[in-house]
Amino acid sequence: MISFTLNGETVSTDAPADAPLLWVVRDIFKLKGSKFGCGAGLCGACTMHLDGVAVRTCILPISAAQNKAVTTIEALGDRENPHPLQTAWVEHSVPQCGYCQSGQIMSAAALLATNASPTNEDIDAAMSGNVCRCGTYPRIKAAIHTAAKMQDESLGGES
Amino acid sequence: MMNKTKGPTMLSSQGISRRSLLITAGVVGGGLVVGIPLMSGDEPPPPEMMSEHGGYIPNAFLQITPTNEIHFYQPRAEMGQGVYEGMTTLIAEELDVSPDTIIVHLAPVHPEFKRPGSPAQGTGGSTSMNAHYTHLRQVGANVREAIRQAAAAETGIAAASLIVSDGKVVGNNQEWTYGHFAEAAAKQPLPENAALKSPDEFRFIGTEHNRLDAWAKVTGEAQFGLDVDFPGLYRAVVKRCPVAGGTVKSVNTNAAASSPGVFKVVEIFNGVAVVAEHYWQARKAADLLEVEWYYPELANTSSAELRQQMENALEHDEGLEADKQGEGAAALSQSKQVIEATYWTPYLAHCTMEPMTCTVKIADGNCDVWVGCQVLEVAEGMAAHYSGVPRENVTIHSTFLGGGFGRRLIADYVAEATAIAKASDVPVQLVWSREDDVKHDRYRPVSLVKFSAGLDDNGKIETFVVRNVSPNTGAYFIDDSIEAAFQGTIPWSVGDWLSKRGYWLFENITVNGGVVEGLSGNYPCPNQEVRHATVDPGLPIGYWRAVGHSCNGFFAEGFMDELAHSAGQDPMQYRLENSTHSPRMQTVIKQLAEKSAWGNVAEGRYQGIAAHESFNTPTAQVIEISVDNQTVTIHKITCVVDCGLAVNPDIVRAQMESGIIYGLTAALYGEITLSNGAVEQSNFHDYPMLRMDQTPTIEVHIVDSQEHPTGVGEPGLPPVAPALANAIYTATGQRIRELPLNKAFKFS
C-alpha cells in the first residue's frame, strides 16, 4: 500500500510499486487533466508537482510518491479562482489542440514558484522539456511573462 | 442514420424511443421540434443529443431554450485550428449575441453536419472557414429573423421596430429574451434567406477575442479521447507486426494472459490485443506476448534501396502527365540557359500530442464510440463493420482532438478498438503508445523531384518542367476509407475491392493531384510540364499537414531561388516579376519585403525568402539567420498571409505560428526511415520535435482584406523549409536540396 497526498488529500493505493504515477492518477483516482504523450519522459504532457517540483509522471514509479505531496492541474486553479498562469494562458489564447497544456502550465508553475521574474533564457531552460506539436511556444513564453507580472502586481498590492 | 420522421411529431409518453425522447423533451421544454434541414433534401431528425436541452430546435445547429440558453452544435472537428471559436463566431455574429454566451457542443454524425460542398462530415484541407463563412451566418440570421417574426406576432409590435440583439428582444419600452419566443418561433416556418449583416455591421467577425475553448484547456477539463471513462471500462493495447500490413502467424499468450490485471488476450485483424483493468497492466502484458508474423512484401524494402528505386524511376520511367502547357518539355531545347536540380524529402510521421485512442462499448444492440476524428462517417462505418451492429445503432460521441494534422482522417484506431471490444465482449479504451504512433502512422510520402527550367536572355522563365517520383497518397486514403464510408450501402467486400483500385488508377491512368499540387503554379510560364511516376514500397501513407504542398513547396521555392540566382536577380524581385498573374501574391510579397526589411540586415545576418500559395491562401516568409562554423542560428521569421477576411485575426496568427513551427520541426529533424520494412524511429528521442529554446521569433502580418475567407490551418507550413534553405544558401553558398537540414548543418 502506497500513501501520498493528492491535491491536498491523503490517498493510498495498492497499485504495484512500479506503476507510473500518471496512470495511477488517471486510471485509479480518475483525474484526467494530466496527459499521456510519450511514456518516456520526453514530452512533459504528464507533468505534475511532487513536493512542488515538476516531474514527468509517465516514468515516475508510484513508489517514489510515497509520503509525498502530488499536485495536478486540477488543483492549480479553476475558472473562478485561477492561477495567474491560467489567466495569462487564456489572455494570450495559448491553447490550440490543448492536449499538452496541462503539462506546460505545471512546468511553468514550478518555474514561477522558484523564480518570480524569469528571463527568456530561464523560461527556455524550464520549458524545453515540454513538447507542443501545435507550436504554441511563443505564446507560452509571452504568457509566462504576463503571469509573472500579474503575480508581482498582486504581491505589490498586498504589501 | 436515425429514423426519418417528418416535421413536428407528438408522441405518447409510453414506449419512449430515441426519437420520442427528443420530441418529449421539446414539448416539456416549452418549444417544439421542427426539422428544417439546410442542406439535405430529406428531413432527418435533429441529433439525439439535442434532447437534453429541449426548446426551439430550428435545425441541427441551433437550439434556443425557454430559459434563453443558446446551444450550438459545432460541426467541424476541433484539433487546435480554432473552429470551435471560429464557427461559433459566425453563428454569434448573425444571432447578434456575444460568442461567449453560446453553449458549444461537438457535433455527432448527422447529414446536416456534412461540410458544405462535401459528401462527408470531414475536417481537413483548410476548408472549414471557407465552407461555412456564409453558410453558418445564414443559419444564425435565419434564426434571429424567426425570433423577430415570432416576437412581432406575439406582441403586435411591427417586426421592423423590434431590436433583436444580445439575447433580448426590445420594443415599445418592453424587453423579452430570445427564449421567451422560442415556442412561438417553433410554430412558424423558419425564414430561409434572412438578410445577412454587411461587414460594417460586424461586432465580432474581424475582431480579436480569446478562444472559447481556452478555459477548458488550461484547467484540465477539456475532454480528449483518452479522458473518456466510465465504470466497467477496460484498457487495451495492441501488439502489431513491426512491418505495416503484417498479420499474426502464431501467438503464445500464456505469459501475457496470466499477467496481473489482464482480463483477456484477443487476436484481431492486424495483431494481438491485451485487455486489462489498467493501461500499464495491458502495456506490460503486451511485452510478454510472443508473436510470429506473416510479413508483407514491404519487409523487403529498406530506405537506401527505396532511394535507389526512386532514382532509377526518375531516370527511366517517364510516368504520367499531370499538366502540360504550350510545348511542355520539348521547348527546353530552345532556351539559351537551362537550369536543372533534383530535390528529395523523406517520409514523415504526424506525431499528434495525443497518441491514437478510441473507446468502444457494444451493448444491447448498440455500439457507442467516443473518439476524436476528422471524418465521422468513416469512423461510424468502421465501428458498424467491426461490431456487427447496424450502422443506425452506432453513435459517435465526438471529443476534442489532441492534434489532427491529417492523422485522424484515418480511422484505423476506431477499427482496432471496435474489433477488440467485440472480441473481448467488454467496453474498451484502446490506447496507442508513442512508439505505436511513430511506427504505425500513415506517413507523409517520400518524394524525389527533378526540375528543368529554360530561361530567356533576361532570365525570365520560358519553360518549366517537373518530374516527380513518389507513392500516391490518394490511393491509401481511398483504401483506408471507402469501405467504411459506404458501409451498409454496399457489401464490405465490394467496398474493400473498390477501395484497392486506387493504387492501379493513380499508377497507370491518372495522376493523384495531392502528390503534385504546388510543384508548379506559383510562376506560370508559356511552356510547362509536370509528370509523375509511382514508386511505392507499400508503407502506408496519408495526408500530413499541407499534404503535397508540404514537400512541393520546399522543392518549388528552393528551385525558384536557384533560378533567381542563375538569372542574377534579387530573389524577392524575381518572384514579384514572375507572379504578376496573382495580385494577391504580389501584395503578400510586397508587404513581406517591407515588414522583413528585406536586404537591409545587420552584418553577419542573412535572409531567405519563399512564397507559396496553398489551399487558396498566398503566404510568404522571410527567415533571417546567422551561420557560425556550420551552426545555423535562426533569428526571426517574418510571415505575410492573405486569407481574405480574417474572422479572428489572432487565430490566423496562431495558425501561421503553428504551421511554421510544425514545418520547421520537419525541416530541421523530420525523417522516417525503413529497415526491412519496419520504421526505425520510435519516440521523441529519435524523431525529435522543435522545442521552445529552438523556436525563433515569429512575426505574422495579415493582408487587410474583405474577401471571402480562405483557410489558414496549413498554408503557413510550406514556405518555412525553403525560406530557411534559401537563407542558408545566401549565408554559405551551399544549396540544400534535401531534408532534413540537420544532415548538413547544426542548429543552435
mmCIF file of N, CA, C and O in Angstrom, chain B residues 358-362 366-371 376-391 393-396 411 413-419 421-422 484 487 492:
data_model
loop_
_atom_site.group_PDB
_atom_site.id
_atom_site.type_symbol
_atom_site.label_atom_id
_atom_site.label_comp_id
_atom_site.label_asym_id
_atom_site.label_seq_id
_atom_site.Cartn_x
_atom_site.Cartn_y
_atom_site.Cartn_z
ATOM 1 N N CYS B 358 -9.294 5.418 -28.723
ATOM 2 C CA CYS B 358 -10.709 5.304 -29.060
ATOM 3 C C CYS B 358 -11.386 4.383 -28.046
ATOM 4 O O CYS B 358 -10.804 3.372 -27.643
ATOM 5 N N THR B 359 -12.584 4.763 -27.623
ATOM 6 C CA THR B 359 -13.326 3.989 -26.638
ATOM 7 C C THR B 359 -14.597 3.426 -27.282
ATOM 8 O O THR B 359 -15.326 4.170 -27.940
ATOM 9 N N VAL B 360 -14.827 2.142 -27.097
ATOM 10 C CA VAL B 360 -15.980 1.496 -27.737
ATOM 11 C C VAL B 360 -16.745 0.648 -26.737
ATOM 12 O O VAL B 360 -16.150 -0.123 -25.972
ATOM 13 N N LYS B 361 -18.065 0.813 -26.745
ATOM 14 C CA LYS B 361 -18.941 -0.014 -25.915
ATOM 15 C C LYS B 361 -20.006 -0.629 -26.814
ATOM 16 O O LYS B 361 -20.767 0.086 -27.469
ATOM 17 N N ILE B 362 -20.028 -1.951 -26.839
ATOM 18 C CA ILE B 362 -21.044 -2.654 -27.632
ATOM 19 C C ILE B 362 -21.995 -3.326 -26.649
ATOM 20 O O ILE B 362 -21.584 -4.198 -25.876
ATOM 21 N N ASN B 366 -26.473 -1.855 -29.502
ATOM 22 C CA ASN B 366 -25.918 -0.550 -29.883
ATOM 23 C C ASN B 366 -24.395 -0.588 -29.805
ATOM 24 O O ASN B 366 -23.825 -1.376 -29.052
ATOM 25 N N CYS B 367 -23.790 0.290 -30.554
ATOM 26 C CA CYS B 367 -22.339 0.462 -30.464
ATOM 27 C C CYS B 367 -22.057 1.942 -30.271
ATOM 28 O O CYS B 367 -22.375 2.759 -31.129
ATOM 29 N N ASP B 368 -21.508 2.271 -29.117
ATOM 30 C CA ASP B 368 -21.159 3.659 -28.814
ATOM 31 C C ASP B 368 -19.662 3.839 -28.922
ATOM 32 O O ASP B 368 -18.893 3.052 -28.372
ATOM 33 N N VAL B 369 -19.258 4.899 -29.625
ATOM 34 C CA VAL B 369 -17.840 5.151 -29.870
ATOM 35 C C VAL B 369 -17.513 6.569 -29.408
ATOM 36 O O VAL B 369 -18.167 7.523 -29.827
ATOM 37 N N TRP B 370 -16.529 6.680 -28.554
ATOM 38 C CA TRP B 370 -16.059 8.003 -28.121
ATOM 39 C C TRP B 370 -14.704 8.222 -28.766
ATOM 40 O O TRP B 370 -13.749 7.473 -28.499
ATOM 41 N N VAL B 371 -14.618 9.251 -29.592
ATOM 42 C CA VAL B 371 -13.381 9.411 -30.353
ATOM 43 C C VAL B 371 -13.243 10.840 -30.872
ATOM 44 O O VAL B 371 -14.236 11.516 -31.133
ATOM 45 N N LEU B 376 -16.170 11.701 -39.571
ATOM 46 C CA LEU B 376 -17.021 10.941 -38.654
ATOM 47 C C LEU B 376 -17.700 9.759 -39.319
ATOM 48 O O LEU B 376 -17.876 8.711 -38.695
ATOM 49 N N GLU B 377 -18.094 9.905 -40.585
ATOM 50 C CA GLU B 377 -18.804 8.787 -41.226
ATOM 51 C C GLU B 377 -17.885 7.578 -41.392
ATOM 52 O O GLU B 377 -18.358 6.438 -41.381
ATOM 53 N N VAL B 378 -16.611 7.818 -41.613
ATOM 54 C CA VAL B 378 -15.674 6.703 -41.761
ATOM 55 C C VAL B 378 -15.530 5.976 -40.417
ATOM 56 O O VAL B 378 -15.539 4.749 -40.353
ATOM 57 N N ALA B 379 -15.434 6.756 -39.340
ATOM 58 C CA ALA B 379 -15.379 6.150 -38.010
ATOM 59 C C ALA B 379 -16.651 5.340 -37.749
ATOM 60 O O ALA B 379 -16.596 4.210 -37.244
ATOM 61 N N GLU B 380 -17.787 5.894 -38.146
ATOM 62 C CA GLU B 380 -19.068 5.222 -37.935
ATOM 63 C C GLU B 380 -19.126 3.900 -38.713
ATOM 64 O O GLU B 380 -19.533 2.861 -38.174
ATOM 65 N N GLY B 381 -18.687 3.941 -39.973
ATOM 66 C CA GLY B 381 -18.715 2.741 -40.801
ATOM 67 C C GLY B 381 -17.767 1.666 -40.276
ATOM 68 O O GLY B 381 -18.095 0.469 -40.279
ATOM 69 N N MET B 382 -16.601 2.087 -39.826
ATOM 70 C CA MET B 382 -15.648 1.139 -39.236
ATOM 71 C C MET B 382 -16.278 0.456 -38.025
ATOM 72 O O MET B 382 -16.200 -0.771 -37.867
ATOM 73 N N ALA B 383 -16.891 1.281 -37.156
ATOM 74 C CA ALA B 383 -17.489 0.741 -35.939
ATOM 75 C C ALA B 383 -18.626 -0.220 -36.273
ATOM 76 O O ALA B 383 -18.766 -1.282 -35.652
ATOM 77 N N ALA B 384 -19.420 0.135 -37.270
ATOM 78 C CA ALA B 384 -20.537 -0.741 -37.664
ATOM 79 C C ALA B 384 -20.004 -2.084 -38.162
ATOM 80 O O ALA B 384 -20.483 -3.150 -37.763
ATOM 81 N N HIS B 385 -18.978 -2.017 -39.011
ATOM 82 C CA HIS B 385 -18.447 -3.251 -39.589
ATOM 83 C C HIS B 385 -17.811 -4.147 -38.533
ATOM 84 O O HIS B 385 -18.101 -5.342 -38.459
ATOM 85 N N TYR B 386 -16.957 -3.581 -37.719
ATOM 86 C CA TYR B 386 -16.208 -4.416 -36.776
ATOM 87 C C TYR B 386 -17.019 -4.820 -35.546
ATOM 88 O O TYR B 386 -16.641 -5.734 -34.825
ATOM 89 N N SER B 387 -18.151 -4.131 -35.302
ATOM 90 C CA SER B 387 -19.005 -4.533 -34.176
ATOM 91 C C SER B 387 -20.114 -5.470 -34.625
ATOM 92 O O SER B 387 -20.682 -6.207 -33.810
ATOM 93 N N GLY B 388 -20.456 -5.404 -35.917
ATOM 94 C CA GLY B 388 -21.593 -6.163 -36.402
ATOM 95 C C GLY B 388 -22.923 -5.519 -36.030
ATOM 96 O O GLY B 388 -23.990 -6.100 -36.230
ATOM 97 N N VAL B 389 -22.861 -4.324 -35.508
ATOM 98 C CA VAL B 389 -24.079 -3.596 -35.129
ATOM 99 C C VAL B 389 -24.548 -2.769 -36.337
ATOM 100 O O VAL B 389 -23.717 -2.161 -37.014
ATOM 101 N N PRO B 390 -25.864 -2.775 -36.623
ATOM 102 C CA PRO B 390 -26.328 -1.964 -37.757
ATOM 103 C C PRO B 390 -25.889 -0.501 -37.604
ATOM 104 O O PRO B 390 -25.899 0.039 -36.498
ATOM 105 N N ARG B 391 -25.562 0.095 -38.723
ATOM 106 C CA ARG B 391 -24.998 1.446 -38.701
ATOM 107 C C ARG B 391 -25.895 2.438 -37.963
ATOM 108 O O ARG B 391 -25.407 3.353 -37.296
ATOM 109 N N ASN B 393 -27.476 2.061 -35.445
ATOM 110 C CA ASN B 393 -27.354 1.913 -33.990
ATOM 111 C C ASN B 393 -25.940 2.211 -33.481
ATOM 112 O O ASN B 393 -25.605 1.926 -32.337
ATOM 113 N N VAL B 394 -25.136 2.770 -34.377
ATOM 114 C CA VAL B 394 -23.803 3.220 -33.965
ATOM 115 C C VAL B 394 -23.882 4.713 -33.645
ATOM 116 O O VAL B 394 -24.456 5.480 -34.409
ATOM 117 N N THR B 395 -23.349 5.092 -32.509
ATOM 118 C CA THR B 395 -23.327 6.516 -32.145
ATOM 119 C C THR B 395 -21.886 6.957 -31.928
ATOM 120 O O THR B 395 -21.157 6.344 -31.151
ATOM 121 N N ILE B 396 -21.516 8.008 -32.633
ATOM 122 C CA ILE B 396 -20.172 8.581 -32.445
ATOM 123 C C ILE B 396 -20.287 9.764 -31.487
ATOM 124 O O ILE B 396 -21.033 10.709 -31.745
ATOM 125 N N ALA B 411 -9.310 6.189 -39.802
ATOM 126 C CA ALA B 411 -9.993 5.644 -38.623
ATOM 127 C C ALA B 411 -9.508 4.240 -38.275
ATOM 128 O O ALA B 411 -10.258 3.419 -37.763
ATOM 129 N N TYR B 413 -7.658 3.326 -35.904
ATOM 130 C CA TYR B 413 -7.729 3.108 -34.459
ATOM 131 C C TYR B 413 -9.162 2.848 -34.005
ATOM 132 O O TYR B 413 -9.379 2.204 -32.985
ATOM 133 N N VAL B 414 -10.131 3.359 -34.754
ATOM 134 C CA VAL B 414 -11.537 3.055 -34.451
ATOM 135 C C VAL B 414 -11.813 1.590 -34.802
ATOM 136 O O VAL B 414 -12.485 0.868 -34.045
ATOM 137 N N ALA B 415 -11.279 1.160 -35.943
ATOM 138 C CA ALA B 415 -11.442 -0.238 -36.351
ATOM 139 C C ALA B 415 -10.835 -1.171 -35.306
ATOM 140 O O ALA B 415 -11.466 -2.146 -34.873
ATOM 141 N N GLU B 416 -9.623 -0.858 -34.863
ATOM 142 C CA GLU B 416 -8.963 -1.705 -33.859
ATOM 143 C C GLU B 416 -9.763 -1.749 -32.559
ATOM 144 O O GLU B 416 -10.018 -2.831 -32.007
ATOM 145 N N ALA B 417 -10.159 -0.582 -32.072
ATOM 146 C CA ALA B 417 -10.867 -0.518 -30.791
ATOM 147 C C ALA B 417 -12.173 -1.299 -30.853
ATOM 148 O O ALA B 417 -12.531 -2.017 -29.913
ATOM 149 N N THR B 418 -12.872 -1.180 -31.978
ATOM 150 C CA THR B 418 -14.148 -1.881 -32.107
ATOM 151 C C THR B 418 -13.926 -3.391 -32.184
ATOM 152 O O THR B 418 -14.649 -4.172 -31.555
ATOM 153 N N ALA B 419 -12.905 -3.788 -32.938
ATOM 154 C CA ALA B 419 -12.612 -5.219 -33.055
ATOM 155 C C ALA B 419 -12.254 -5.811 -31.691
ATOM 156 O O ALA B 419 -12.647 -6.935 -31.358
ATOM 157 N N ALA B 421 -13.226 -4.590 -28.683
ATOM 158 C CA ALA B 421 -14.442 -4.598 -27.851
ATOM 159 C C ALA B 421 -15.331 -5.781 -28.220
ATOM 160 O O ALA B 421 -15.904 -6.453 -27.361
ATOM 161 N N LYS B 422 -15.411 -6.039 -29.511
ATOM 162 C CA LYS B 422 -16.241 -7.152 -29.990
ATOM 163 C C LYS B 422 -15.644 -8.491 -29.518
ATOM 164 O O LYS B 422 -16.365 -9.341 -28.989
ATOM 165 N N ALA B 484 -15.527 1.750 -45.394
ATOM 166 C CA ALA B 484 -16.178 2.245 -44.183
ATOM 167 C C ALA B 484 -17.184 3.342 -44.500
ATOM 168 O O ALA B 484 -18.271 3.398 -43.930
ATOM 169 N N GLN B 487 -20.171 1.640 -45.839
ATOM 170 C CA GLN B 487 -20.652 0.503 -45.052
ATOM 171 C C GLN B 487 -22.165 0.595 -44.924
ATOM 172 O O GLN B 487 -22.702 1.652 -44.619
ATOM 173 N N TRP B 492 -19.286 -4.970 -47.637
ATOM 174 C CA TRP B 492 -17.929 -4.589 -47.212
ATOM 175 C C TRP B 492 -16.887 -5.112 -48.199
ATOM 176 O O TRP B 492 -15.952 -4.410 -48.566
#
